[in-house]
Short mmCIF file of C-alpha atoms in Angstrom, two decimals:
data_model
loop_
_atom_site.label_atom_id
_atom_site.label_comp_id
_atom_site.label_asym_id
_atom_site.label_seq_id
_atom_site.Cartn_x
_atom_site.Cartn_y
_atom_site.Cartn_z
CA UNK C 1 -46.24 -128.13 -13.38
CA UNK C 2 -49.29 -125.83 -13.06
CA UNK C 3 -48.72 -124.53 -9.32
CA UNK C 4 -48.28 -120.92 -9.58
CA UNK C 5 -44.87 -120.37 -8.38
CA UNK C 6 -42.61 -117.05 -7.89
CA UNK C 7 -40.17 -116.40 -10.66
CA UNK C 8 -36.96 -115.06 -9.89
CA UNK C 9 -36.51 -112.52 -6.86
CA UNK C 10 -39.09 -110.50 -5.93
CA UNK C 11 -38.35 -106.75 -6.31
CA UNK C 12 -38.57 -105.01 -2.82
CA UNK C 13 -42.25 -103.35 -2.29
CA UNK C 14 -41.66 -99.64 -2.59
CA UNK C 15 -41.67 -98.33 1.11
CA UNK C 16 -44.96 -97.06 2.29
CA UNK C 17 -44.70 -93.68 3.43
CA UNK C 18 -44.87 -93.46 7.35
CA UNK C 19 -46.14 -90.42 9.30
CA UNK C 20 -46.76 -89.18 12.83
CA UNK C 21 -50.59 -88.73 13.31
CA UNK C 22 -52.26 -87.46 16.44
CA UNK C 23 -55.71 -89.01 17.21
CA UNK C 24 -57.90 -87.12 19.71
CA UNK C 25 -60.49 -89.41 21.18
CA UNK C 26 -63.41 -88.61 23.26
CA UNK C 27 -63.28 -91.04 26.10
CA UNK C 28 -65.98 -91.96 28.63
CA UNK C 29 -65.85 -94.64 31.32
CA UNK C 30 -69.43 -94.49 33.11
CA UNK C 31 -68.21 -95.91 36.41
CA UNK C 32 -65.12 -93.00 36.66
CA UNK C 33 -65.94 -90.13 34.47
CA UNK C 34 -68.88 -87.93 35.13
CA UNK C 35 -68.67 -86.32 31.48
CA UNK C 36 -66.98 -87.71 28.77
CA UNK C 37 -63.27 -85.78 27.91
CA UNK C 38 -60.93 -85.54 25.20
CA UNK C 39 -57.73 -87.60 25.13
CA UNK C 40 -55.09 -87.10 22.41
CA UNK C 41 -52.49 -90.15 21.07
CA UNK C 42 -49.68 -89.65 19.05
CA UNK C 43 -48.89 -92.45 16.65
CA UNK C 44 -46.59 -93.53 14.02
CA UNK C 45 -48.59 -94.69 11.27
CA UNK C 46 -48.37 -95.63 7.63
CA UNK C 47 -50.18 -94.33 4.32
CA UNK C 48 -51.86 -97.84 3.97
CA UNK C 49 -53.51 -97.46 7.76
CA UNK C 50 -56.88 -96.78 8.21
CA UNK C 51 -58.51 -94.78 11.40
CA UNK C 52 -59.32 -98.45 12.72
CA UNK C 53 -55.72 -99.39 12.59
CA UNK C 54 -54.69 -96.27 14.56
CA UNK C 55 -57.51 -97.29 17.25
CA UNK C 56 -56.20 -100.78 17.33
CA UNK C 57 -52.67 -99.26 17.76
CA UNK C 58 -53.89 -97.24 20.56
CA UNK C 59 -55.63 -99.90 22.44
CA UNK C 60 -53.09 -102.58 21.75
CA UNK C 61 -49.84 -100.73 22.74
CA UNK C 62 -50.88 -97.61 24.55
CA UNK C 63 -54.12 -97.48 26.43
CA UNK C 64 -55.87 -101.05 26.82
CA UNK C 65 -58.99 -99.64 28.20
CA UNK C 66 -60.02 -97.77 25.05
CA UNK C 67 -63.42 -99.27 23.94
CA UNK C 68 -64.83 -99.57 20.54
CA UNK C 69 -66.79 -101.93 18.34
CA UNK C 70 -65.49 -103.52 15.33
CA UNK C 71 -66.07 -107.01 13.84
CA UNK C 72 -64.76 -107.67 10.27
CA UNK C 73 -63.01 -104.61 9.54
CA UNK C 74 -63.85 -104.41 5.74
CA UNK C 75 -66.51 -102.22 5.40
CA UNK C 76 -69.44 -105.09 5.55
CA UNK C 77 -70.44 -105.81 9.27
CA UNK C 78 -71.37 -101.96 10.23
CA UNK C 79 -69.83 -102.19 13.75
CA UNK C 80 -67.51 -99.09 13.89
CA UNK C 81 -69.44 -96.31 12.41
CA UNK C 82 -68.15 -93.22 14.50
CA UNK C 83 -67.57 -89.37 14.18
CA UNK C 84 -64.23 -88.88 12.67
CA UNK C 85 -63.53 -85.23 12.50
CA UNK C 86 -66.99 -84.21 12.65
CA UNK C 87 -68.45 -86.54 10.04
CA UNK C 88 -69.88 -90.22 10.47
CA UNK C 89 -67.87 -92.82 8.81
CA UNK C 90 -66.76 -96.37 9.08
CA UNK C 91 -63.30 -96.48 10.91
CA UNK C 92 -62.14 -99.42 8.64
CA UNK C 93 -63.18 -97.44 5.30
CA UNK C 94 -61.51 -94.18 6.29
CA UNK C 95 -57.73 -94.16 5.28
CA UNK C 96 -55.71 -92.02 7.44
CA UNK C 97 -53.78 -90.23 4.58
CA UNK C 98 -56.97 -89.38 3.08
CA UNK C 99 -57.77 -87.06 6.30
CA UNK C 100 -55.98 -83.89 7.09
CA UNK C 101 -53.07 -85.50 8.90
CA UNK C 102 -51.21 -82.07 9.71
CA UNK C 103 -54.00 -81.54 12.18
CA UNK C 104 -55.01 -83.76 14.86
CA UNK C 105 -57.78 -86.09 14.16
CA UNK C 106 -61.01 -86.20 16.25
CA UNK C 107 -62.51 -89.52 16.80
CA UNK C 108 -65.86 -89.80 18.88
CA UNK C 109 -68.76 -91.98 19.11
CA UNK C 110 -72.00 -91.47 16.80
CA UNK C 111 -74.43 -88.74 18.10
CA UNK C 112 -78.25 -89.21 19.00
CA UNK C 113 -77.84 -92.48 20.90
CA UNK C 114 -77.04 -93.16 24.40
CA UNK C 115 -73.23 -93.39 25.08
CA UNK C 116 -72.07 -96.56 27.24
CA UNK C 117 -68.40 -95.99 27.01
CA UNK C 118 -65.65 -94.42 24.71
CA UNK C 119 -67.21 -95.04 21.41
CA UNK C 120 -69.67 -97.47 21.95
CA UNK C 121 -73.17 -96.51 22.29
CA UNK C 122 -76.36 -98.23 23.03
CA UNK C 123 -77.93 -99.41 19.34
CA UNK C 124 -81.35 -100.46 20.91
CA UNK C 125 -83.36 -97.34 20.04
CA UNK C 126 -81.82 -97.63 16.51
CA UNK C 127 -82.96 -101.54 16.00
CA UNK C 128 -86.22 -100.80 17.66
CA UNK C 129 -87.11 -98.23 14.86
CA UNK C 130 -85.55 -100.85 12.38
CA UNK C 131 -88.04 -103.67 13.66
CA UNK C 132 -91.07 -101.17 13.57
CA UNK C 133 -91.04 -100.90 9.68
CA UNK C 134 -91.31 -104.61 9.46
CA UNK C 135 -88.38 -105.36 7.54
CA UNK C 136 -88.97 -108.64 6.14
CA UNK C 137 -91.02 -110.01 3.24
CA UNK C 138 -94.67 -110.04 3.67
CA UNK C 139 -96.35 -112.32 1.26
CA UNK C 140 -99.35 -114.49 1.30
CA UNK C 141 -98.61 -116.41 -2.08
CA UNK C 142 -96.74 -119.76 -1.73
CA UNK C 143 -94.71 -120.48 -5.02
CA UNK C 144 -93.56 -123.87 -5.74
CA UNK C 145 -89.99 -122.33 -6.86
CA UNK C 146 -88.67 -118.97 -6.12
CA UNK C 147 -90.64 -115.81 -6.74
CA UNK C 148 -89.69 -114.13 -10.01
CA UNK C 149 -89.00 -110.74 -10.50
CA UNK C 150 -88.05 -108.78 -13.52
CA UNK C 151 -84.50 -106.89 -13.87
CA UNK C 152 -86.15 -103.84 -13.78
CA UNK C 153 -88.51 -104.67 -10.45
CA UNK C 154 -85.11 -105.71 -8.75
CA UNK C 155 -83.51 -102.51 -9.90
CA UNK C 156 -86.15 -100.61 -8.49
CA UNK C 157 -85.28 -100.96 -4.65
CA UNK C 158 -81.15 -102.14 -5.44
CA UNK C 159 -80.00 -98.95 -3.57
CA UNK C 160 -81.65 -99.62 -0.57
CA UNK C 161 -80.49 -103.32 -0.18
CA UNK C 162 -77.10 -102.32 0.40
CA UNK C 163 -77.79 -101.14 3.95
CA UNK C 164 -75.52 -102.73 6.72
CA UNK C 165 -77.16 -101.03 9.67
CA UNK C 166 -74.33 -99.19 10.83
CA UNK C 167 -76.18 -96.24 12.23
CA UNK C 168 -74.00 -94.04 10.22
CA UNK C 169 -76.83 -91.85 8.51
CA UNK C 170 -79.39 -92.10 11.52
CA UNK C 171 -76.98 -90.66 14.22
CA UNK C 172 -75.81 -87.98 11.59
CA UNK C 173 -79.56 -86.65 11.13
CA UNK C 174 -80.23 -83.49 12.93
CA UNK C 175 -84.02 -84.50 13.73
CA UNK C 176 -82.75 -87.58 14.79
CA UNK C 177 -80.39 -85.95 17.57
CA UNK C 178 -83.08 -83.89 18.92
CA UNK C 179 -85.99 -86.27 18.75
CA UNK C 180 -85.41 -89.58 19.60
CA UNK C 181 -88.74 -90.71 18.37
CA UNK C 182 -88.32 -90.18 15.15
CA UNK C 183 -87.70 -93.42 13.00
CA UNK C 184 -84.57 -92.31 11.34
CA UNK C 185 -83.14 -92.54 7.88
CA UNK C 186 -81.95 -96.43 8.47
CA UNK C 187 -85.48 -97.43 9.57
CA UNK C 188 -87.05 -95.83 6.43
CA UNK C 189 -84.06 -97.00 3.82
CA UNK C 190 -84.86 -100.64 5.24
CA UNK C 191 -89.19 -99.97 4.91
CA UNK C 192 -88.12 -98.46 1.22
CA UNK C 193 -86.27 -101.84 0.36
CA UNK C 194 -89.68 -103.85 0.99
CA UNK C 195 -92.07 -101.03 -0.09
CA UNK C 196 -90.56 -101.03 -3.43
CA UNK C 197 -90.09 -104.74 -4.03
CA UNK C 198 -92.70 -106.23 -6.50
CA UNK C 199 -92.80 -109.40 -4.44
CA UNK C 200 -93.82 -107.77 -1.05
CA UNK C 201 -97.52 -107.26 -0.04
CA UNK C 202 -97.01 -105.35 3.09
CA UNK C 203 -96.23 -101.91 1.28
CA UNK C 204 -99.55 -100.38 2.58
CA UNK C 205 -98.63 -101.19 6.06
CA UNK C 206 -95.19 -99.90 6.34
CA UNK C 207 -96.52 -96.46 4.63
CA UNK C 208 -98.89 -96.18 7.24
CA UNK C 209 -96.58 -96.60 9.67
CA UNK C 210 -94.34 -93.99 8.14
CA UNK C 211 -97.13 -91.67 7.44
CA UNK C 212 -97.07 -90.79 11.19
CA UNK C 213 -95.97 -87.85 13.05
CA UNK C 214 -92.47 -89.47 14.02
CA UNK C 215 -92.36 -90.93 10.35
CA UNK C 216 -91.08 -89.52 6.99
CA UNK C 217 -92.65 -85.94 7.57
CA UNK C 218 -90.03 -85.42 10.04
CA UNK C 219 -87.15 -85.30 7.49
CA UNK C 220 -85.76 -82.22 6.78
CA UNK C 221 -84.00 -83.04 3.41
CA UNK C 222 -80.58 -81.66 5.28
CA UNK C 223 -78.59 -84.70 3.16
CA UNK C 224 -76.48 -85.55 6.18
CA UNK C 225 -77.59 -88.96 5.85
CA UNK C 226 -76.55 -89.54 2.18
CA UNK C 227 -73.02 -87.96 3.02
CA UNK C 228 -72.74 -90.54 6.04
CA UNK C 229 -73.58 -93.66 3.97
CA UNK C 230 -70.58 -95.67 4.00
CA UNK C 231 -72.06 -97.96 1.15
CA UNK C 232 -72.98 -94.82 -1.00
CA UNK C 233 -76.79 -95.28 -0.58
CA UNK C 234 -78.69 -92.26 -1.65
CA UNK C 235 -80.44 -92.21 1.42
CA UNK C 236 -82.28 -89.00 1.26
CA UNK C 237 -83.53 -89.87 -2.18
CA UNK C 238 -85.04 -93.20 -0.71
CA UNK C 239 -86.97 -91.26 2.13
CA UNK C 240 -88.17 -88.72 -0.71
CA UNK C 241 -89.52 -91.72 -2.77
CA UNK C 242 -91.21 -93.02 0.49
CA UNK C 243 -92.66 -89.69 0.89
CA UNK C 244 -94.14 -89.74 -2.82
CA UNK C 245 -95.66 -93.17 -2.22
CA UNK C 246 -97.57 -91.88 0.51
CA UNK C 247 -98.76 -89.23 -1.18
CA UNK C 248 -99.71 -91.25 -4.17
CA UNK C 249 -100.65 -94.34 -2.88
CA UNK C 250 -99.39 -98.16 -3.16
CA UNK C 251 -96.14 -97.93 -5.30
CA UNK C 252 -96.62 -101.78 -6.35
CA UNK C 253 -99.85 -100.89 -8.41
CA UNK C 254 -97.87 -97.78 -9.50
CA UNK C 255 -94.82 -99.47 -10.35
CA UNK C 256 -96.05 -101.25 -13.50
CA UNK C 257 -96.49 -98.21 -15.05
CA UNK C 258 -93.05 -96.91 -14.13
CA UNK C 259 -91.48 -100.29 -15.11
CA UNK E 1 -97.32 -132.83 5.91
CA UNK E 2 -98.15 -129.21 6.45
CA UNK E 3 -96.42 -127.33 8.77
CA UNK E 4 -97.61 -123.92 10.03
CA UNK E 5 -94.80 -121.54 10.65
CA UNK E 6 -96.35 -118.74 13.08
CA UNK E 7 -95.86 -115.03 11.75
CA UNK E 8 -92.41 -113.96 12.93
CA UNK E 9 -93.87 -111.10 15.23
CA UNK E 10 -97.21 -109.72 16.25
CA UNK E 11 -97.92 -107.47 13.40
CA UNK E 12 -97.61 -103.84 14.11
CA UNK E 13 -100.68 -102.00 15.12
CA UNK E 14 -100.94 -98.74 13.06
CA UNK E 15 -101.54 -95.88 15.45
CA UNK E 16 -105.15 -94.75 16.05
CA UNK E 17 -106.20 -93.02 12.89
CA UNK E 18 -106.76 -89.39 13.48
CA UNK E 19 -109.08 -87.72 10.76
CA UNK E 20 -106.61 -85.23 9.35
CA UNK E 21 -103.04 -86.23 9.12
CA UNK E 22 -101.57 -82.79 10.14
CA UNK E 23 -97.89 -83.74 9.33
CA UNK E 24 -98.50 -85.26 5.79
CA UNK E 25 -100.72 -81.97 4.90
CA UNK E 26 -98.46 -79.64 6.49
CA UNK E 27 -95.74 -81.05 4.70
CA UNK E 28 -97.53 -80.66 1.44
CA UNK E 29 -98.52 -77.14 2.23
CA UNK E 30 -94.84 -76.01 2.76
CA UNK E 31 -94.12 -77.34 -1.02
CA UNK E 32 -97.29 -76.00 -2.64
CA UNK E 33 -97.15 -72.55 -0.81
CA UNK E 34 -93.58 -72.20 -1.57
CA UNK E 35 -93.90 -72.24 -5.15
CA UNK E 36 -96.90 -69.75 -5.01
CA UNK E 37 -94.74 -67.56 -2.69
CA UNK E 38 -91.93 -67.54 -4.98
CA UNK E 39 -93.97 -65.73 -7.48
CA UNK E 40 -95.97 -63.50 -5.24
CA UNK E 41 -92.60 -62.28 -3.28
CA UNK E 42 -90.70 -61.76 -6.27
CA UNK E 43 -93.52 -60.17 -8.02
CA UNK E 44 -94.11 -57.77 -5.00
CA UNK E 45 -90.75 -56.76 -4.69
CA UNK E 46 -90.17 -56.30 -8.57
CA UNK E 47 -93.42 -53.79 -8.70
CA UNK E 48 -92.51 -52.16 -5.32
CA UNK E 49 -88.45 -51.71 -5.69
CA UNK E 50 -87.41 -52.52 -9.11
CA UNK E 51 -89.99 -51.39 -11.50
CA UNK E 52 -90.90 -47.13 -10.99
CA UNK E 53 -88.89 -44.93 -8.73
CA UNK E 54 -87.36 -47.73 -6.85
CA UNK E 55 -87.64 -48.00 -2.71
CA UNK E 56 -87.94 -43.93 -2.55
CA UNK E 57 -91.40 -43.98 -4.18
CA UNK E 58 -92.93 -46.27 -1.24
CA UNK E 59 -94.89 -44.21 0.76
CA UNK E 60 -98.68 -43.98 2.21
CA UNK E 61 -100.02 -42.90 -1.26
CA UNK E 62 -97.92 -45.67 -3.37
CA UNK E 63 -99.69 -48.44 -0.82
CA UNK E 64 -103.19 -46.43 -1.31
CA UNK E 65 -102.66 -46.57 -5.30
CA UNK E 66 -101.79 -50.19 -5.23
CA UNK E 67 -105.15 -51.14 -3.10
CA UNK E 68 -107.16 -48.99 -5.12
CA UNK E 69 -106.77 -52.00 -7.76
CA UNK E 70 -108.43 -55.43 -6.93
CA UNK E 71 -105.74 -57.03 -8.53
CA UNK E 72 -103.16 -56.02 -5.72
CA UNK E 73 -105.87 -56.60 -3.10
CA UNK E 74 -105.93 -60.47 -4.04
CA UNK E 75 -102.17 -60.38 -4.49
CA UNK E 76 -101.37 -59.03 -1.11
CA UNK E 77 -104.16 -61.03 0.59
CA UNK E 78 -102.67 -64.37 -1.02
CA UNK E 79 -99.14 -63.21 0.04
CA UNK E 80 -100.43 -62.58 3.43
CA UNK E 81 -102.30 -65.83 4.14
CA UNK E 82 -99.89 -68.00 2.48
CA UNK E 83 -96.55 -66.32 3.80
CA UNK E 84 -97.83 -66.25 7.29
CA UNK E 85 -99.04 -69.67 7.40
CA UNK E 86 -95.90 -71.01 6.07
CA UNK E 87 -93.79 -69.36 8.32
CA UNK E 88 -96.10 -70.36 11.27
CA UNK E 89 -95.90 -73.88 10.31
CA UNK E 90 -92.06 -73.38 10.05
CA UNK E 91 -92.17 -72.32 13.59
CA UNK E 92 -94.55 -75.32 14.75
CA UNK E 93 -91.94 -77.68 13.13
CA UNK E 94 -88.94 -76.20 14.83
CA UNK E 95 -90.78 -76.25 18.22
CA UNK E 96 -91.72 -79.83 17.63
CA UNK E 97 -88.08 -80.57 16.92
CA UNK E 98 -86.45 -78.65 19.80
CA UNK E 99 -89.17 -77.93 22.57
CA UNK E 100 -88.68 -81.23 24.70
CA UNK E 101 -90.89 -80.13 27.81
CA UNK E 102 -94.44 -81.10 26.68
CA UNK E 103 -95.71 -78.17 28.76
CA UNK E 104 -93.06 -75.70 26.92
CA UNK E 105 -94.00 -77.11 23.79
CA UNK E 106 -97.57 -76.57 24.11
CA UNK E 107 -96.91 -72.97 25.32
CA UNK E 108 -94.92 -72.19 22.42
CA UNK E 109 -97.43 -73.95 19.73
CA UNK E 110 -100.39 -71.83 21.31
CA UNK E 111 -98.47 -68.65 21.20
CA UNK E 112 -97.64 -69.17 17.35
CA UNK E 113 -101.05 -70.17 16.56
CA UNK E 114 -102.56 -67.18 18.33
CA UNK E 115 -100.30 -64.57 16.86
CA UNK E 116 -101.08 -66.06 13.50
CA UNK E 117 -104.60 -65.85 13.98
CA UNK E 118 -104.30 -62.33 15.07
CA UNK E 119 -101.88 -61.27 12.34
CA UNK E 120 -104.05 -62.65 9.55
CA UNK E 121 -107.50 -61.10 11.20
CA UNK E 122 -105.61 -57.91 11.20
CA UNK E 123 -103.76 -58.06 8.05
CA UNK E 124 -107.10 -59.07 6.17
CA UNK E 125 -109.12 -56.25 7.89
CA UNK E 126 -106.52 -53.75 6.92
CA UNK E 127 -106.44 -55.03 3.10
CA UNK E 128 -110.34 -54.98 2.66
CA UNK E 129 -111.28 -52.08 4.81
CA UNK E 130 -108.76 -49.84 3.63
CA UNK E 131 -109.83 -46.32 3.03
CA UNK E 132 -107.17 -43.41 2.42
CA UNK E 133 -109.54 -40.90 2.53
CA UNK E 134 -112.22 -41.33 5.35
CA UNK E 135 -115.41 -39.30 5.13
CA UNK E 136 -115.25 -37.86 8.78
CA UNK E 137 -111.79 -37.48 9.41
CA UNK E 138 -110.09 -34.70 11.02
CA UNK E 139 -109.11 -32.43 8.05
CA UNK E 140 -104.99 -32.07 8.78
CA UNK E 141 -104.88 -35.84 9.29
CA UNK E 142 -105.70 -36.59 5.60
CA UNK E 143 -103.14 -37.35 2.73
CA UNK E 144 -102.57 -34.41 0.16
CA UNK E 145 -104.40 -36.69 -2.47
CA UNK E 146 -107.69 -36.78 -0.99
CA UNK E 147 -110.67 -34.76 -2.74
CA UNK E 148 -111.40 -33.57 0.89
CA UNK E 149 -108.22 -31.89 1.54
#
């Protein structure tokens, strides 16, 4: 018999510590409220719970009108970026026990994008910037098989392929808060992903787009974006590399030397 | 059989190219002038405050003594131009970040430009026309080290 079975009686799992935590959520209903306001909720939570679980608990047990986005709930879809204790985080990747639960936890929508309701913002400006950098492969060659690439060439842009477009970086950027025209870190990261791809031929087009008044030169290197990225992308480094590429010319010509 | 798939989106038309990309050169200027300013400012502070008799030694005669040497004239000219334009460019950047009203933004940028130009002209004029002992000065106003005194 090869089927895996439980042998013996399973020992009781160690009890997960439970605690009371206060969540202060910035609420806003455009039909009712003139201004957003803070509302607090006391919750009995466990050491394995995330901020997203706390929000679920509020929505399912205390106040069904609480609105927020979430989809996969496992840090891949990028729907539930929000400001948790003043820092942009994914609610599904932030464990309550890692926060200071002796104090209330403040949860609000990400900044710099139009607030629609509670924790939901209008993401259209964010995706407009994303589209503007042409985030798709531009190649004139039509190979019979796949386009070949060396390990080193793939490694060159590996970091920026991890982006899940959650907007945590862009909405943590102080330049983006005050200047909605700025492309923002996420768009530059996705431009970087193709600019440094040896298979792509559109690097110069993207560099010209970003070599603009509202392009990479607005970056102040504050590293908020690198701190905010839930995927650990070195966003500020990627932006600096795009700056360097603009100054030094098309990287795919330079890249051969680096590789 | 060949199929032609149209381009996914109309290609982005790059904005009309201006002859000078001020954002790029402004960014580059901040880095390059920054490197020079580190040397110039700390050299300036060291010579004025640390070396010699410290801050109490700085007076009219001290400045006159420094500007008798062409080395310090060049040093101070570089310091003046690089630092003033560096600062003004930073103020321009902050204005672009935070002044949303186009009229107000224009006004602030013009004020920054005007004050920078005035300060640069005045400062340069002072450095190159500086004469501690002018020939036809009123006797009592000359410093003690002048031969006419």
